[in-house]
Coordinates of C-alpha atoms in Angstrom, one line a residue:
M1 CA -66.2 -210.1 -2.4
D2 CA -70.2 -210.9 -2.1
L3 CA -71.2 -207.2 -2.1
V4 CA -69.0 -203.6 -2.6
I5 CA -70.0 -200.7 -1.3
K6 CA -67.9 -197.9 -3.8
D7 CA -67.3 -194.4 -2.9
A8 CA -67.5 -194.9 0.9
R9 CA -66.5 -191.7 3.0
L10 CA -65.7 -193.2 6.6
T11 CA -65.1 -191.0 9.7
G12 CA -62.2 -189.9 10.1
R13 CA -60.3 -191.1 7.3
E14 CA -58.9 -189.2 4.2
G15 CA -60.6 -190.0 0.9
L16 CA -63.1 -192.4 -0.4
V17 CA -62.6 -196.4 -0.5
D18 CA -64.2 -199.5 -1.3
I19 CA -66.4 -201.6 1.6
G20 CA -66.2 -205.3 0.5
V21 CA -68.3 -207.7 2.5
E22 CA -67.8 -211.0 2.6
G23 CA -69.4 -213.7 4.7
G24 CA -71.3 -211.2 6.1
R25 CA -68.5 -209.1 7.7
I26 CA -66.1 -206.2 6.5
A27 CA -63.2 -207.7 4.5
A28 CA -61.5 -205.6 2.8
L29 CA -61.4 -201.4 3.5
E30 CA -59.3 -200.4 -0.2
P31 CA -60.0 -198.8 -3.5
G32 CA -60.9 -200.6 -6.8
L33 CA -62.9 -203.7 -5.2
R34 CA -64.6 -205.2 -6.9
G35 CA -68.0 -207.6 -5.8
G36 CA -71.3 -209.6 -6.8
E37 CA -72.9 -207.2 -6.0
E38 CA -72.0 -203.4 -5.9
I39 CA -73.6 -200.3 -4.6
S40 CA -72.6 -196.8 -4.1
A41 CA -72.1 -194.7 -2.0
E42 CA -71.4 -191.4 -3.8
G43 CA -68.6 -189.8 -1.8
N44 CA -71.2 -189.9 1.0
L45 CA -70.6 -191.2 4.4
V46 CA -71.0 -194.8 5.6
S47 CA -71.4 -195.9 9.3
P48 CA -71.7 -198.2 11.5
S49 CA -75.7 -199.4 12.4
F50 CA -78.0 -198.0 15.1
Y51 CA -78.2 -200.0 18.3
E52 CA -81.3 -198.9 19.9
I53 CA -80.4 -199.5 23.4
H54 CA -83.6 -198.3 25.2
I55 CA -86.7 -198.8 24.0
H56 CA -90.6 -200.0 25.0
L57 CA -91.8 -202.2 22.2
D58 CA -94.9 -203.8 24.4
A59 CA -96.2 -199.5 24.8
I60 CA -95.6 -198.6 21.6
L61 CA -98.4 -197.2 19.3
T62 CA -100.5 -196.8 22.5
E63 CA -100.4 -193.1 22.9
G64 CA -104.2 -191.8 23.4
D65 CA -105.5 -195.2 24.9
P66 CA -107.1 -195.2 27.0
R67 CA -106.9 -191.6 27.6
P68 CA -104.0 -189.1 27.0
N69 CA -101.1 -188.1 29.1
R70 CA -102.5 -184.5 30.2
S71 CA -99.6 -183.4 33.1
G72 CA -96.9 -185.0 30.6
S73 CA -95.8 -186.8 33.8
L74 CA -93.5 -190.2 34.4
W75 CA -96.3 -191.1 36.9
E76 CA -99.5 -190.0 35.0
G77 CA -97.4 -192.2 32.2
I78 CA -97.5 -195.4 34.5
A79 CA -100.6 -194.7 35.7
I80 CA -102.2 -195.0 32.4
W81 CA -100.0 -197.7 31.2
A82 CA -101.2 -199.9 33.9
E83 CA -104.6 -199.5 32.4
R84 CA -103.7 -199.9 29.5
A85 CA -101.8 -202.7 30.2
K86 CA -104.9 -205.0 31.6
R87 CA -106.7 -205.3 28.1
L88 CA -103.0 -206.7 26.3
S89 CA -103.3 -209.7 24.0
R90 CA -101.0 -211.7 22.2
E91 CA -102.5 -210.2 18.9
D92 CA -102.4 -206.6 20.3
V93 CA -98.7 -206.6 21.2
R94 CA -97.9 -208.2 17.7
A95 CA -100.0 -205.9 15.7
R96 CA -98.1 -202.7 17.0
V97 CA -94.5 -204.1 17.3
L98 CA -94.7 -205.4 13.5
K99 CA -96.2 -202.3 12.6
A100 CA -93.2 -200.6 14.1
L101 CA -90.1 -202.5 14.2
P102 CA -89.6 -201.7 9.9
W103 CA -89.5 -198.0 10.9
F104 CA -86.4 -199.0 13.3
V105 CA -84.6 -201.1 10.4
A106 CA -85.0 -198.3 7.9
H107 CA -84.2 -195.7 10.7
G108 CA -81.0 -198.1 10.5
V109 CA -81.5 -200.2 13.3
T110 CA -80.1 -203.7 13.3
H111 CA -79.7 -204.2 17.3
I112 CA -83.0 -203.3 19.4
R113 CA -83.6 -203.9 23.4
T114 CA -86.4 -203.3 24.8
H115 CA -87.9 -203.5 28.6
V116 CA -91.2 -205.3 28.6
D117 CA -93.2 -205.2 31.5
V118 CA -93.5 -208.2 34.0
C119 CA -96.1 -206.9 36.0
D120 CA -98.7 -209.1 34.8
P121 CA -99.1 -212.8 36.2
S122 CA -99.8 -213.8 32.5
L123 CA -96.5 -212.4 30.9
T124 CA -98.8 -211.6 27.2
A125 CA -96.1 -208.8 26.3
L126 CA -93.2 -210.7 27.2
K127 CA -94.4 -214.1 25.5
A128 CA -95.2 -212.2 22.4
L129 CA -91.8 -210.2 22.1
L130 CA -89.8 -213.8 22.6
E131 CA -92.1 -214.9 19.4
I132 CA -91.6 -211.6 17.4
K133 CA -87.5 -212.1 18.6
A134 CA -87.3 -215.2 17.0
E135 CA -89.5 -214.4 13.9
V136 CA -87.2 -211.0 12.8
A137 CA -83.2 -212.6 13.7
G138 CA -82.6 -212.1 9.9
L139 CA -84.2 -208.5 10.3
I140 CA -82.9 -207.2 13.3
D141 CA -81.6 -208.9 16.8
V142 CA -83.6 -208.1 19.4
Q143 CA -82.8 -208.1 23.2
V144 CA -85.9 -208.2 25.8
V145 CA -85.3 -207.1 29.1
A146 CA -87.7 -208.5 32.1
F147 CA -89.0 -205.1 33.7
P148 CA -90.9 -205.0 36.7
Q149 CA -92.8 -201.9 36.1
L150 CA -94.7 -201.4 39.1
G151 CA -92.0 -202.5 41.2
M152 CA -90.7 -205.9 42.6
F153 CA -91.8 -205.5 46.0
S154 CA -94.3 -203.2 45.9
F155 CA -96.0 -205.1 43.6
E156 CA -96.9 -208.2 45.1
G157 CA -94.9 -211.3 43.2
G158 CA -93.0 -208.5 41.4
D159 CA -89.8 -210.4 41.7
A160 CA -91.0 -213.9 41.2
L161 CA -92.7 -212.6 37.8
V162 CA -89.1 -211.5 36.8
R163 CA -87.4 -214.9 37.8
Q164 CA -90.2 -216.5 36.0
A165 CA -89.7 -214.4 32.8
L166 CA -86.0 -215.1 32.3
E167 CA -86.9 -218.9 33.0
L168 CA -89.3 -218.5 29.7
G169 CA -86.1 -216.7 27.7
A170 CA -86.2 -212.8 29.1
D171 CA -82.4 -211.9 28.1
V172 CA -81.8 -209.0 30.8
I173 CA -82.7 -208.5 34.1
G174 CA -84.3 -205.1 34.4
G175 CA -85.6 -203.2 37.9
I176 CA -87.1 -199.7 39.1
P177 CA -85.9 -198.6 42.4
H178 CA -87.0 -195.3 42.6
Y179 CA -90.6 -196.5 42.4
E180 CA -90.6 -198.5 45.0
I181 CA -92.3 -197.3 48.1
T182 CA -89.6 -196.9 50.7
R183 CA -85.8 -196.3 50.1
E184 CA -85.7 -199.8 51.6
Y185 CA -87.6 -201.9 49.2
G186 CA -85.3 -199.6 46.8
V187 CA -82.3 -200.8 47.8
Q188 CA -83.6 -204.1 47.9
N189 CA -85.0 -204.4 44.4
V190 CA -81.1 -202.9 43.0
K191 CA -79.7 -206.1 45.1
F192 CA -82.3 -208.8 44.1
A193 CA -81.5 -207.8 40.4
L194 CA -77.8 -208.3 41.0
S195 CA -78.1 -211.1 42.9
L196 CA -80.3 -212.6 40.3
A197 CA -77.0 -212.0 37.7
H198 CA -74.7 -213.2 39.7
E199 CA -76.7 -216.8 39.8
S200 CA -77.5 -216.6 36.2
G201 CA -74.7 -214.8 34.6
L202 CA -77.1 -213.0 32.6
P203 CA -76.5 -208.6 32.4
V204 CA -78.8 -206.2 34.2
D205 CA -80.2 -202.8 32.6
I206 CA -82.3 -200.7 35.5
H207 CA -84.3 -197.8 35.5
C208 CA -82.7 -196.2 38.1
D209 CA -83.2 -192.8 39.7
E210 CA -85.2 -191.6 36.9
T211 CA -86.6 -188.7 38.9
D212 CA -85.8 -185.0 39.6
D213 CA -85.7 -186.1 43.7
D214 CA -82.2 -185.1 44.3
H215 CA -82.6 -187.9 47.0
S216 CA -83.3 -190.3 45.1
R217 CA -79.8 -192.3 45.0
F218 CA -79.8 -196.0 43.7
L219 CA -76.9 -195.3 41.2
E220 CA -74.7 -195.3 44.6
T221 CA -75.9 -198.9 45.7
M222 CA -75.7 -200.1 41.8
A223 CA -72.2 -198.9 41.9
A224 CA -71.6 -201.0 45.4
E225 CA -73.6 -203.8 44.4
T226 CA -71.4 -204.2 41.2
L227 CA -68.2 -204.0 43.1
R228 CA -68.9 -206.6 45.3
L229 CA -70.5 -209.1 43.4
R230 CA -67.6 -208.4 40.2
L231 CA -70.3 -207.9 37.6
S232 CA -68.2 -205.3 35.9
G233 CA -69.1 -204.4 32.2
R234 CA -72.3 -206.5 33.1
V235 CA -74.9 -203.4 34.1
A236 CA -76.5 -200.5 33.1
A237 CA -78.2 -198.0 34.9
S238 CA -81.0 -196.2 32.6
H239 CA -82.1 -192.9 32.8
A240 CA -80.3 -191.6 36.2
T241 CA -81.7 -188.1 35.5
A242 CA -81.7 -187.6 39.5
M243 CA -78.0 -186.8 38.8
H244 CA -78.9 -183.6 37.3
S245 CA -80.0 -182.6 40.9
Y246 CA -77.6 -184.2 42.8
N247 CA -74.9 -181.4 44.2
N248 CA -72.0 -181.2 42.9
A249 CA -69.9 -182.8 45.5
Y250 CA -71.9 -185.9 45.8
A251 CA -72.3 -186.2 41.6
D252 CA -68.6 -185.9 41.7
K253 CA -68.0 -188.7 43.9
V254 CA -70.8 -190.7 42.1
I255 CA -69.1 -190.3 38.9
G256 CA -66.5 -191.9 40.6
N257 CA -68.2 -194.8 41.9
V258 CA -69.9 -195.5 38.3
K259 CA -66.5 -195.6 36.6
R260 CA -65.0 -197.1 39.1
A261 CA -67.6 -200.4 39.0
G262 CA -67.2 -200.0 35.7
L263 CA -71.0 -199.8 35.2
H264 CA -72.5 -198.3 31.9
V265 CA -75.0 -195.4 31.8
I266 CA -78.0 -194.9 29.0
C267 CA -79.7 -191.7 28.8
N268 CA -82.7 -191.4 27.0
P269 CA -83.2 -187.6 26.2
P270 CA -86.3 -187.6 24.2
D271 CA -88.7 -188.9 27.1
N272 CA -87.0 -187.3 29.6
A273 CA -86.6 -184.1 27.8
V274 CA -90.7 -183.7 28.3
L275 CA -91.1 -185.9 31.4
Q276 CA -88.4 -184.3 34.0
G277 CA -89.2 -180.9 35.4
R278 CA -92.9 -181.8 35.7
F279 CA -93.0 -180.2 39.3
D280 CA -90.9 -177.1 39.1
H281 CA -92.1 -173.6 38.5
Y282 CA -89.1 -171.7 37.2
P283 CA -86.5 -172.7 36.6
I284 CA -87.5 -175.5 35.4
R285 CA -85.2 -178.1 35.3
R286 CA -83.9 -179.6 32.2
G287 CA -83.7 -183.3 33.8
L288 CA -80.9 -185.1 31.7
T289 CA -78.3 -187.3 33.6
R290 CA -74.7 -185.6 33.8
V291 CA -74.0 -186.8 30.2
K292 CA -70.7 -184.6 29.0
E293 CA -68.8 -185.1 32.6
L294 CA -69.8 -189.1 32.5
L295 CA -67.9 -189.0 29.2
A296 CA -65.1 -187.2 30.7
A297 CA -64.7 -189.3 33.5
G298 CA -64.2 -192.1 31.4
V299 CA -67.9 -193.5 31.8
N300 CA -69.6 -195.4 29.2
V301 CA -72.4 -193.6 27.9
A302 CA -75.0 -194.5 25.1
A303 CA -78.4 -192.8 24.4
G304 CA -81.6 -194.6 24.0
H305 CA -84.5 -192.9 22.2
D306 CA -87.1 -195.0 25.3
S307 CA -90.6 -194.6 24.0
V308 CA -92.2 -193.8 20.6
M309 CA -95.8 -193.2 20.6
D310 CA -96.8 -194.3 24.2
P311 CA -98.1 -192.7 27.7
W312 CA -94.8 -190.9 28.2
Y313 CA -93.6 -190.1 24.8
P314 CA -96.8 -188.7 22.1
M315 CA -94.1 -188.5 19.3
G316 CA -91.3 -190.7 17.4
K317 CA -90.6 -193.1 14.4
G318 CA -88.1 -194.8 15.5
D319 CA -84.9 -192.8 14.7
P320 CA -81.6 -193.0 16.8
L321 CA -80.8 -190.2 15.3
H322 CA -83.8 -188.1 16.8
T323 CA -82.4 -189.4 19.9
A324 CA -78.6 -187.8 19.0
F325 CA -80.5 -183.9 17.9
V326 CA -82.5 -183.6 21.0
L327 CA -79.3 -184.4 22.8
L328 CA -77.0 -181.8 21.0
H329 CA -79.5 -179.1 22.0
Y330 CA -80.4 -180.3 25.2
G331 CA -77.8 -181.5 26.6
L332 CA -75.5 -178.1 25.7
M333 CA -73.5 -180.4 23.2
S334 CA -73.1 -178.3 20.2
G335 CA -69.3 -178.3 20.5
R336 CA -67.1 -179.8 17.6
E337 CA -65.5 -182.1 20.3
D338 CA -69.0 -182.7 21.8
R339 CA -70.5 -183.7 18.6
A340 CA -68.3 -186.1 17.6
Q341 CA -69.6 -187.9 20.4
L342 CA -73.0 -188.6 19.5
F343 CA -72.8 -191.0 16.6
P344 CA -70.7 -192.7 19.0
M345 CA -73.6 -193.2 21.5
L346 CA -75.2 -194.8 19.2
T347 CA -73.1 -197.1 17.8
S348 CA -70.4 -197.9 19.3
R349 CA -71.0 -197.6 23.2
P350 CA -74.9 -199.2 23.5
A351 CA -72.8 -201.8 21.7
A352 CA -70.7 -202.2 24.4
V353 CA -73.7 -202.6 26.8
W354 CA -74.9 -205.5 24.0
H355 CA -72.4 -207.1 24.7
N356 CA -71.2 -207.0 27.9
R357 CA -67.9 -205.4 27.4
R358 CA -66.2 -203.1 30.1
V359 CA -65.2 -199.6 28.5
H360 CA -61.6 -198.3 29.1
G361 CA -61.4 -195.2 27.1
G362 CA -61.6 -196.1 23.9
E363 CA -60.8 -200.0 24.6
G364 CA -64.0 -202.1 24.4
L365 CA -65.5 -199.6 21.7
E366 CA -63.7 -201.3 18.9
G367 CA -66.5 -204.0 17.8
H368 CA -69.1 -202.4 16.0
A369 CA -67.0 -200.3 14.1
V370 CA -66.6 -199.8 10.0
A371 CA -63.2 -201.7 10.4
V372 CA -62.0 -205.5 8.4
G373 CA -63.4 -208.7 10.5
N374 CA -66.2 -206.7 12.3
P375 CA -70.0 -207.6 11.2
A376 CA -71.0 -205.9 8.0
D377 CA -74.0 -203.9 9.9
L378 CA -73.4 -200.8 8.1
V379 CA -75.8 -197.4 7.2
V380 CA -74.8 -196.0 3.9
W381 CA -76.0 -191.8 4.5
P382 CA -76.9 -189.3 1.8
V383 CA -74.7 -187.0 3.3
P384 CA -71.0 -186.6 3.5
T385 CA -70.9 -186.0 7.3
E386 CA -72.3 -187.4 10.5
D387 CA -72.5 -183.4 11.4
D388 CA -74.6 -182.9 8.4
A389 CA -76.8 -186.0 9.1
L390 CA -77.0 -184.6 12.3
R391 CA -78.0 -181.0 10.7
T392 CA -80.5 -182.2 8.2
L393 CA -82.1 -185.7 9.7
P394 CA -81.9 -187.8 6.3
M395 CA -83.4 -190.7 5.9
R396 CA -81.0 -193.7 5.3
R397 CA -79.9 -194.9 1.5
Y398 CA -79.1 -198.4 2.5
V399 CA -79.3 -200.0 5.7
L400 CA -77.1 -203.5 5.6
K401 CA -77.7 -206.2 7.8
R402 CA -74.7 -208.8 8.0
G403 CA -73.6 -207.9 4.8
K404 CA -77.4 -208.1 3.1
V405 CA -79.2 -204.7 1.9
V406 CA -82.4 -205.3 4.5
A407 CA -83.6 -201.8 3.8
E408 CA -82.9 -199.0 1.2
T409 CA -84.7 -195.0 0.9
R410 CA -84.6 -193.3 -2.5
P411 CA -83.1 -190.4 -3.0
E412 CA -85.4 -187.1 -1.5
V413 CA -84.7 -184.1 -3.5
S414 CA -86.2 -180.9 -3.1
Y415 CA -86.5 -178.4 -6.7
V416 CA -86.8 -174.8 -6.1
Q417 CA -87.4 -172.9 -9.8
G418 CA -86.5 -176.2 -11.5
E419 CA -82.8 -176.5 -9.7
A420 CA -81.7 -179.5 -7.1
V421 CA -81.6 -178.5 -3.2
R422 CA -79.2 -180.5 -1.6
F423 CA -78.7 -178.4 1.9
L424 CA -75.3 -178.8 1.8
R425 CA -72.1 -176.6 2.1

């Protein structure tokens, strides 16, 4: 074996096991393995690596520039970004993104999907991100979404810029129907994106209904167009926060059609926890999409961070575990069965989005698990269980990309009166 992880604990498996890696893939799961390189999990958890399935790297680390988001709203964030985007340069984008990417890697991210604003005739940020994608390929895989932040039809030439971005090498078609001036433009936004996917063979990831307005109903259009064009498994709806405000009868209908169409849904708990409900007095809506109901219906739901230190979200350090921690509280997912859904929403479920797999129950989620034959994209934790990871939010001990250690954190130990404290039962 090229590498062996000794004494690993796997979720759902009794006892400890060694993980043998050969040629960048998991070759064996059994005790007593030997390898050219060996590291010890010391009886702690080894999990699949994280897929950060929704982030905006073009805006990362711009919080407060040119001014802070005083209202905390999505709309003020978009206005601030429109000002900041006028000063984008290749050097600016490269410096910020290359500074932040190691944060994600250190936290166990081996795949990252970034939305990039293409409402810029020069496509400065897009070109810079495509350069970076090629440069960091051995460290982290990057997908680039052509995202028309100001609309495809409300922003003059937005649709043409999306096409141009795809010609330059963008991987995914984006959209933002709820930001268009009229509902008709919003429907046109969805239809254009999915028709382009049908024509090009590329996947789609649309910012959909990211509002508290219960009349924002573009998710139904996404489901209908996905069915019409037979794009099941290739289309993701990000945010879908208006679903929180739908009446229950309509929400039930939409969830059924989302399942029927094979749409993926991507929730973004850190950002939407602070962006939604800004027009409410008390009670203030949480503004998260109906995660538990979607999961119960068999819809593939993944979780993304969305922003790190930008006009929409001033916090963050590139850790998907923070996303799950927020979702546990904000999404009322503290029950044992609900908690068991959180790690898959950062690992196997976003992997299905990335690889355009339709999910039926557990089918479609096998490709990113600690299993023989799968890529050795792994995280070695300093704690024994997923619950312990969610509770203590520790740094990752080792991160492996295709069987190679790409990040390592030396153990952090606290002492009280000379005795080591581990925060474990």
